[in-house]
Coordinates of C-alpha atoms in Angstrom, one line a residue:
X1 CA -17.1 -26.5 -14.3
X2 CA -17.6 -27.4 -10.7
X3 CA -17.5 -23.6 -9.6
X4 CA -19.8 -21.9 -12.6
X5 CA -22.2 -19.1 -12.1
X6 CA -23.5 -19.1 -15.8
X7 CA -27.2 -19.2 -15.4
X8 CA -27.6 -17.9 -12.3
X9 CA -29.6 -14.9 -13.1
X10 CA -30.7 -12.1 -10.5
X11 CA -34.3 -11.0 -10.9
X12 CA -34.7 -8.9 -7.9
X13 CA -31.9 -6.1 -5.8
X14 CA -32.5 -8.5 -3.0
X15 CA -31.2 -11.9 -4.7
X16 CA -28.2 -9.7 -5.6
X17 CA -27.6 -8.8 -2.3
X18 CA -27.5 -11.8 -0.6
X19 CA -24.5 -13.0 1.7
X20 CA -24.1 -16.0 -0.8
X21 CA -25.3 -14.9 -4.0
X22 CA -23.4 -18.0 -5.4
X23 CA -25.6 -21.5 -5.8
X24 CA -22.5 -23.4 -4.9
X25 CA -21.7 -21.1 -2.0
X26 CA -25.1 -22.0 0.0
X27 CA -24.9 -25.5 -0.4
X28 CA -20.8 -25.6 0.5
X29 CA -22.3 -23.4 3.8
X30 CA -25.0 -25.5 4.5
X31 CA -23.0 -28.4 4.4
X32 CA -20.6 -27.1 7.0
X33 CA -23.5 -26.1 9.4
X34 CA -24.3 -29.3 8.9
X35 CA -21.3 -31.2 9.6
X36 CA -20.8 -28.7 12.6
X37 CA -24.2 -28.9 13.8
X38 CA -25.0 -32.8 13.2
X39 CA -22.0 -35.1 12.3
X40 CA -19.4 -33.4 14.5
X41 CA -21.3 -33.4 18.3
X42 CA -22.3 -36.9 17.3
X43 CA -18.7 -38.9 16.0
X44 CA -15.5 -36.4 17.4
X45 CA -14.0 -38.0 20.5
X46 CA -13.8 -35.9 23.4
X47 CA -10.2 -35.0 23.1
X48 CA -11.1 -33.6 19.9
X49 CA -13.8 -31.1 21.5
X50 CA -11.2 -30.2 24.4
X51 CA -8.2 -29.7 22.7
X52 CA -8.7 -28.4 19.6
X53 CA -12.7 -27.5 18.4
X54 CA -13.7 -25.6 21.7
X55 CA -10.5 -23.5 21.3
X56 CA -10.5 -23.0 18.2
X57 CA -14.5 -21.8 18.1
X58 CA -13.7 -19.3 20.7
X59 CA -10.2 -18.2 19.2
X60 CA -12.1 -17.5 16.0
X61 CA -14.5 -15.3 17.4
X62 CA -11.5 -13.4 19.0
X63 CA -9.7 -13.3 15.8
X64 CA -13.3 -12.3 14.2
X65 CA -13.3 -9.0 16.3
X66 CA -9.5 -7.8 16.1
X67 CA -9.8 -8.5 11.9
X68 CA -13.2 -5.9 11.9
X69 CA -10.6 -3.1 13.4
X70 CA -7.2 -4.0 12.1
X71 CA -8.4 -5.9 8.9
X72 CA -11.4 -3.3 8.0
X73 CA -10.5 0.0 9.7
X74 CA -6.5 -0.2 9.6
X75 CA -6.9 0.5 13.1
X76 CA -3.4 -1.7 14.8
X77 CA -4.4 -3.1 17.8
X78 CA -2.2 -5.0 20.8
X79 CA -4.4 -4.9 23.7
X80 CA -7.0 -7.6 22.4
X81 CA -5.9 -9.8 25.5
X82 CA -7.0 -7.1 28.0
X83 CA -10.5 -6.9 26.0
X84 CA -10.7 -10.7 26.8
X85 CA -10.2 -10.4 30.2
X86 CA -12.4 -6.9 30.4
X87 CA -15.0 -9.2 29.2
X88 CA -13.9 -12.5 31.1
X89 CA -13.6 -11.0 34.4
X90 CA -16.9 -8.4 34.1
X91 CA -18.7 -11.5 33.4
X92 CA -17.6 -13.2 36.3
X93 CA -19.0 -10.5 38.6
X94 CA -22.2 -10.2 36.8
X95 CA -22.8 -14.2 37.6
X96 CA -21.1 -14.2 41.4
X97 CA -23.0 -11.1 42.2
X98 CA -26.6 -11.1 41.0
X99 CA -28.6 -14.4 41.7
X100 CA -30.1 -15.9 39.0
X101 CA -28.3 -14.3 36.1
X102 CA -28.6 -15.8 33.1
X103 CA -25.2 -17.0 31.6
X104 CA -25.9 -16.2 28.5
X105 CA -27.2 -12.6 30.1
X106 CA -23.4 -12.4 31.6
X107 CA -21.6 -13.4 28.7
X108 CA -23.2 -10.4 26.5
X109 CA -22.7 -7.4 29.4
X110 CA -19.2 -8.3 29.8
X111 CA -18.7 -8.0 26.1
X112 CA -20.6 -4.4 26.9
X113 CA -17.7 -3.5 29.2
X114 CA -15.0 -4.5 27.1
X115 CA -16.9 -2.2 24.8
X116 CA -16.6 0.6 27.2
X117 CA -13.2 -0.1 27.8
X118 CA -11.9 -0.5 24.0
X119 CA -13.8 3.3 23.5
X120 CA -12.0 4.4 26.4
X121 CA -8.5 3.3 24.5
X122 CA -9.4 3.9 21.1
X123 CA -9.7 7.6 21.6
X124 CA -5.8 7.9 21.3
X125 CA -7.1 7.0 17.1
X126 CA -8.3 10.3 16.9
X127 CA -5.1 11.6 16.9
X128 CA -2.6 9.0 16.4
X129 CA -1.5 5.9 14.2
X130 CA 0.4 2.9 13.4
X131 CA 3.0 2.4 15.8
X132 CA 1.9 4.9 18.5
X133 CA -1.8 3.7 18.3
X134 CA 0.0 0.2 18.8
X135 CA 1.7 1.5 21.7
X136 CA -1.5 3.1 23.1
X137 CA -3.7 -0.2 22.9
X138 CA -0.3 -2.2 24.0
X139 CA -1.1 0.2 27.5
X140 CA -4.5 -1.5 27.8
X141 CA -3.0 -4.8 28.5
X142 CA -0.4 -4.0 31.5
X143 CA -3.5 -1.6 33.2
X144 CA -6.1 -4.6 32.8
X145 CA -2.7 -7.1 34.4
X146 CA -2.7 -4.2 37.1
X147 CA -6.4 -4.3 37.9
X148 CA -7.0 -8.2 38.4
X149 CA -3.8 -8.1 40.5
X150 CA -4.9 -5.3 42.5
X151 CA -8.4 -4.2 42.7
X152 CA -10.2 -7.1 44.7
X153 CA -13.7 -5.8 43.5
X154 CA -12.8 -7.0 40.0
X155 CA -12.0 -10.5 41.1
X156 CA -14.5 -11.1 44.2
X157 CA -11.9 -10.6 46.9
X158 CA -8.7 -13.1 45.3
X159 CA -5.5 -12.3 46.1
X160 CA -4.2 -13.7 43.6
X161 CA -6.4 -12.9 40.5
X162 CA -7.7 -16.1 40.2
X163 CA -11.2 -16.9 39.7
X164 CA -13.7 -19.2 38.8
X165 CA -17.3 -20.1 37.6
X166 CA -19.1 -23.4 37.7
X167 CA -22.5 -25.4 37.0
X168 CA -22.9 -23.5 33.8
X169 CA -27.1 -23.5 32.8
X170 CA -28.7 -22.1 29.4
X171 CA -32.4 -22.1 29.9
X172 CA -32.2 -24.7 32.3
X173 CA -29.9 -27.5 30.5
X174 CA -26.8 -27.9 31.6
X175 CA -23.6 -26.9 30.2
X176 CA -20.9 -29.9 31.6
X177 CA -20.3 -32.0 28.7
X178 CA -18.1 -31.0 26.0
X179 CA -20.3 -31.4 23.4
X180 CA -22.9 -29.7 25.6
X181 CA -20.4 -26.8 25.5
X182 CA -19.2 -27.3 21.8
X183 CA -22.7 -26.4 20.4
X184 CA -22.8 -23.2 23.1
X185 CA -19.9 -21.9 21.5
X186 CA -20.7 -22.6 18.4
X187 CA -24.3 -20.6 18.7
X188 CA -22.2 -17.7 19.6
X189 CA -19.8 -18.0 16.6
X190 CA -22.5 -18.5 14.0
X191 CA -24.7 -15.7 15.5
X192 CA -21.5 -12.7 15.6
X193 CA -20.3 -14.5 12.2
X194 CA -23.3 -13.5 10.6
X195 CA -23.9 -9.9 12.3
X196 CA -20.1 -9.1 11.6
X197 CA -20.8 -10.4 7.5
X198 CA -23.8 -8.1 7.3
X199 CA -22.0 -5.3 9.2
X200 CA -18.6 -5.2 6.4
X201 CA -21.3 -5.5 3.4
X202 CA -23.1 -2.3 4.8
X203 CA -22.8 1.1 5.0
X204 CA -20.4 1.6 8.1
X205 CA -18.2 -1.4 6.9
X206 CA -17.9 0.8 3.8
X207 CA -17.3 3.4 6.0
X208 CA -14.8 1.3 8.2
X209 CA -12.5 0.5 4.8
X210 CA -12.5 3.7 3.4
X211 CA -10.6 5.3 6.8
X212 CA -8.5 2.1 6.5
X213 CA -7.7 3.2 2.9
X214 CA -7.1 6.7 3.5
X215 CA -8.8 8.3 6.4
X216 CA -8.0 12.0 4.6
X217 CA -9.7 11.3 1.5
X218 CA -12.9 9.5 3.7
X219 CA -13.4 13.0 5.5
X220 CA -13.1 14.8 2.2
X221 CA -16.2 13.1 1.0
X222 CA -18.4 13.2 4.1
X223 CA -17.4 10.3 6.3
X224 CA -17.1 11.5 9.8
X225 CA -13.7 9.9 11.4
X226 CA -14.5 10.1 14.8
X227 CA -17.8 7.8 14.7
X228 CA -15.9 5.3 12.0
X229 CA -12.7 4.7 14.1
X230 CA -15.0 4.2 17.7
X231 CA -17.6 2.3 15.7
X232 CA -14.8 -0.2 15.2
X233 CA -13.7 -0.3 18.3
X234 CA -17.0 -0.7 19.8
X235 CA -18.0 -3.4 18.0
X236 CA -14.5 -5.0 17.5
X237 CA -13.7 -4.7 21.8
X238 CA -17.7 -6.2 22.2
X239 CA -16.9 -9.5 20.4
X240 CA -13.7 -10.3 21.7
X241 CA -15.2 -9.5 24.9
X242 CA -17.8 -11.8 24.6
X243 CA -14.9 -14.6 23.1
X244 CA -13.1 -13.7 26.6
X245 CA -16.1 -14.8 28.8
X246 CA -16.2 -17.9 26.8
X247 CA -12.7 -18.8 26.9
X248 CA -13.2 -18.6 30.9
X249 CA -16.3 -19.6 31.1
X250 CA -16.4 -22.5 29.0
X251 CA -13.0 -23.2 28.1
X252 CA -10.7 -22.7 31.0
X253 CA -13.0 -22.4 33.9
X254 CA -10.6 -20.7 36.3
X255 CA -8.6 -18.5 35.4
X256 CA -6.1 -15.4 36.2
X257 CA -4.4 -12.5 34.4
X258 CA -1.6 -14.8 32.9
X259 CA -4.4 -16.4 30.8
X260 CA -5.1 -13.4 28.4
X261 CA -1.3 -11.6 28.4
X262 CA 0.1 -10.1 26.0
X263 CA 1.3 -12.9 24.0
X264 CA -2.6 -13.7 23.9
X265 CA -2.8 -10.5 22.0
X266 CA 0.0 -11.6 19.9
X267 CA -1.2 -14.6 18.6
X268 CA -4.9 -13.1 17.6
X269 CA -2.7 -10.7 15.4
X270 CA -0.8 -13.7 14.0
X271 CA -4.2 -15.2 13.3
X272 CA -5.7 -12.1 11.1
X273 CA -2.2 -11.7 9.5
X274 CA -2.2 -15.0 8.5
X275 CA -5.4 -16.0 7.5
X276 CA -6.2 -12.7 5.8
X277 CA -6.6 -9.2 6.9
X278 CA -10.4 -7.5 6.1
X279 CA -12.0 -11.3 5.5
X280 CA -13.9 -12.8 7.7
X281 CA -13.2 -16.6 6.5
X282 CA -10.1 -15.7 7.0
X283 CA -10.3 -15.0 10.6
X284 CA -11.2 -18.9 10.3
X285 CA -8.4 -20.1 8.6
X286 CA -5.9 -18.1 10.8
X287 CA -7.6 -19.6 14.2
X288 CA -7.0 -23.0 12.7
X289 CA -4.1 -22.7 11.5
X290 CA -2.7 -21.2 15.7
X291 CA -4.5 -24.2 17.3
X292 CA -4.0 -27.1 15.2
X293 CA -0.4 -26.3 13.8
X294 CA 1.5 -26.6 16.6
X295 CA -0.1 -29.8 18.0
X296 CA 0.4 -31.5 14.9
X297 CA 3.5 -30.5 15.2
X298 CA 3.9 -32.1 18.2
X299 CA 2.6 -35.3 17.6
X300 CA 4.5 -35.9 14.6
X301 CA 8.1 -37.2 16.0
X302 CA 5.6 -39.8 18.3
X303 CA 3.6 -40.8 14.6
X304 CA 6.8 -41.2 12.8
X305 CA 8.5 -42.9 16.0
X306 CA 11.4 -41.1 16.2
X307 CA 12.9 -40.6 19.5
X308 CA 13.2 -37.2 20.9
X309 CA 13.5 -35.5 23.9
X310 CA 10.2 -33.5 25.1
X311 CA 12.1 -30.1 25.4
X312 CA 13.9 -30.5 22.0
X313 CA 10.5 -31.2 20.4
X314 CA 8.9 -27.8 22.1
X315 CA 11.5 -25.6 20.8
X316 CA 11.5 -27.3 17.1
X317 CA 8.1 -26.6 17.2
X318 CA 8.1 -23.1 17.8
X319 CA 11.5 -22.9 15.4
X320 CA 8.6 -24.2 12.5
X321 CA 5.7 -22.8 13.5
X322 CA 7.8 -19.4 13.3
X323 CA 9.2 -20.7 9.9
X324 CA 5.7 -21.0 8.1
X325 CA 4.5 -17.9 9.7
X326 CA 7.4 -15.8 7.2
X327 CA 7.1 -18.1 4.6
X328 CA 3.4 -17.3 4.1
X329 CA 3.9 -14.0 4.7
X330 CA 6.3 -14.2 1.8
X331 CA 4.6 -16.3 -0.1
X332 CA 1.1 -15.0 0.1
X333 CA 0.9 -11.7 2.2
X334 CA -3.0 -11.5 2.0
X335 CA -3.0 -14.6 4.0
X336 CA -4.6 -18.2 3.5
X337 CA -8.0 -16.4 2.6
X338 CA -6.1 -15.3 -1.0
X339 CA -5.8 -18.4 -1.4
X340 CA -8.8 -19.9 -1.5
X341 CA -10.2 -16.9 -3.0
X342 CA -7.6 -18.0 -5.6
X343 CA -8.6 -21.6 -5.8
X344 CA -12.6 -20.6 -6.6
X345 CA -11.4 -18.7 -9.1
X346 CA -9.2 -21.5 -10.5
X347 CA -12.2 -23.6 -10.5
X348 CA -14.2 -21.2 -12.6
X349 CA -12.1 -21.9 -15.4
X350 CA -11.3 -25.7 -14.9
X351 CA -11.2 -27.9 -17.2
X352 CA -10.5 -25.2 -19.4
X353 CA -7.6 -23.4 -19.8
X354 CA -7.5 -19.5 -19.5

């Protein structure tokens, strides 16, 4: 009886529509924000921020934009490392080169170029899937390595690629502290959370799942292919452009071309496959599930005190890791979204049986 919508009548189209039309939904979401808002920034250690809850804020917005064209348009994607750096590096040059722009101001038109650049790449859709679009994306990733290497413009004159940003401001407050820059990410998750929920529940996201489902039938009954499979790009390359500027920005704060490689783009995949393609909670789950995974697995021999060497630990970790990625695919193939979808549904009938 805990999860029970009996009694929760709609009067109005609006209260039916609404993102949380569920009494027990709102208040589970509002006491979330309100752990993340209030309780976290004010009782989590700072190893906790640096290590895990920064990370995992910005991998989640990553993961948020690859599941809107992978998850909800079936378009594959490899390339959402280069996208990162697109919108990484792009930021950095807004900020180096024009006094007084706003961070904030930055962040957003380097999530415009990665939106540029993911249009650019996407066109291959028009013509091509599965595989060779994988292929086609995968391309993105070694021309973006070959641009920070080799075009000085795009990082400032470094040889090397590496660059960096510092003395981060938002309207004047300082952005040093973790904590200070825990709540910037999370304003940014909560604000592209919500557009990207309003986005699937409209129009284009209906348009976005019916190319996914069969893009031959969609054109049959009006749906125009071209604008559905670059809409997604668009607005899938924008936000993980915008989650590359903060993971050098706020996360890193130097970085070079090794930070967003291909196995970058690898483990955003992992993250939507795993927490649940087409579901944005489940780009949540997945992120968490990459970041805190394998330090728990880590720490575990040191809890338990058993002695073993550091390399042997590494490589067990990556043997398990690997292990519970095929056994949830096995096990539950729509990822951990299923099941929790599963477990509210469970609750709707408990105590009673079916």
């Amino acid at each position: 009886m805990l999860y029970r919508e009996n009694g929760q009548f709609k009067t109005s189209y609006r209260a039916d529509l609404q993102v949380f039309p569920i009494r027990q939904d709102r208040v589970a979401i509002a006491l979330l924000l309100a752990l993340a808002i209030v309780v976290v920034p004010l009782v989590a250690p700072e190893y906790l921020f640096r290590a895990i809850l920064i990370p995992f804020l910005i991998l989640s917005l990553a993961a948020l934009g690859l599941n809107i064209l992978v998850g909800y348009c079936g378009q594959i994607s490899l390339g959402t490392g280069a996208f990162m750096a697109v919108g990484a590096y792009a930021a950095y040059n807004f900020q180096v080169r024009i006094d007084g722009m706003p961070v904030v101001a930055s962040i957003l038109l380097g999530g415009l170029c990665s939106t540029a650049v993911g249009v650019l790449f996407g066109l291959p859709s028009l013509r091509i899937k599965g595989l060779y679009l994988a292929v086609a994306t995968l391309a993105a990733q070694f021309f973006v390595d070959w641009a920070a290497l080799r075009l000085k413009f795009v990082t400032n004159g470094s040889t090397s690629g590496s660059v960096s940003v510092a003395e981060l401001q938002f309207l004047g407050i300082p952005i040093e502290s973790p904590v200070q820059k825990y709540m910037f990410c999370l304003a940014f998750v909560l604000v592209f959370a919500t557009l990207a929920k309003n986005l699937v529940r409209g129009h284009i996201g209906r348009e976005w799942m019916a190319i996914r489902d069969m893009d031959v039938a969609a054109a049959v009954i009006g749906i125009r292919p071209v604008y559905a499979k670059l809409s997604a790009f668009a607005v899938s390359s924008f936000i993980v452009g915008v989650a590359g500027a903060l993971w050098g920005f706020v996360h890193l704060g130097s970085w070079e071309p090794a930070a967003f490689g291909v196995n970058r783009s690898f483990d955003l995949l992992f993250m939507i496959i795993i927490g649940g393609l087409g579901s944005i909670m489940g780009s949540f789950f997945g992120a968490a599930f990459i970041v805190v995974l394998p330090i728990v697995l880590d720490s575990l021999p040191y809890w338990f005190g058993i002695p073993i060497d550091t390399a042997l630990a590494a490589h067990l970790t990556f043997m398990i890791f690997g292990a519970l990625i095929v056994f949830f695919l096995i096990v539950e193939p729509h990822g951990i979204a299923r099941l929790w979808s599963t477990a509210k549904e469970k609750l709707r009938l408990w105590p009673f049986p079916h």
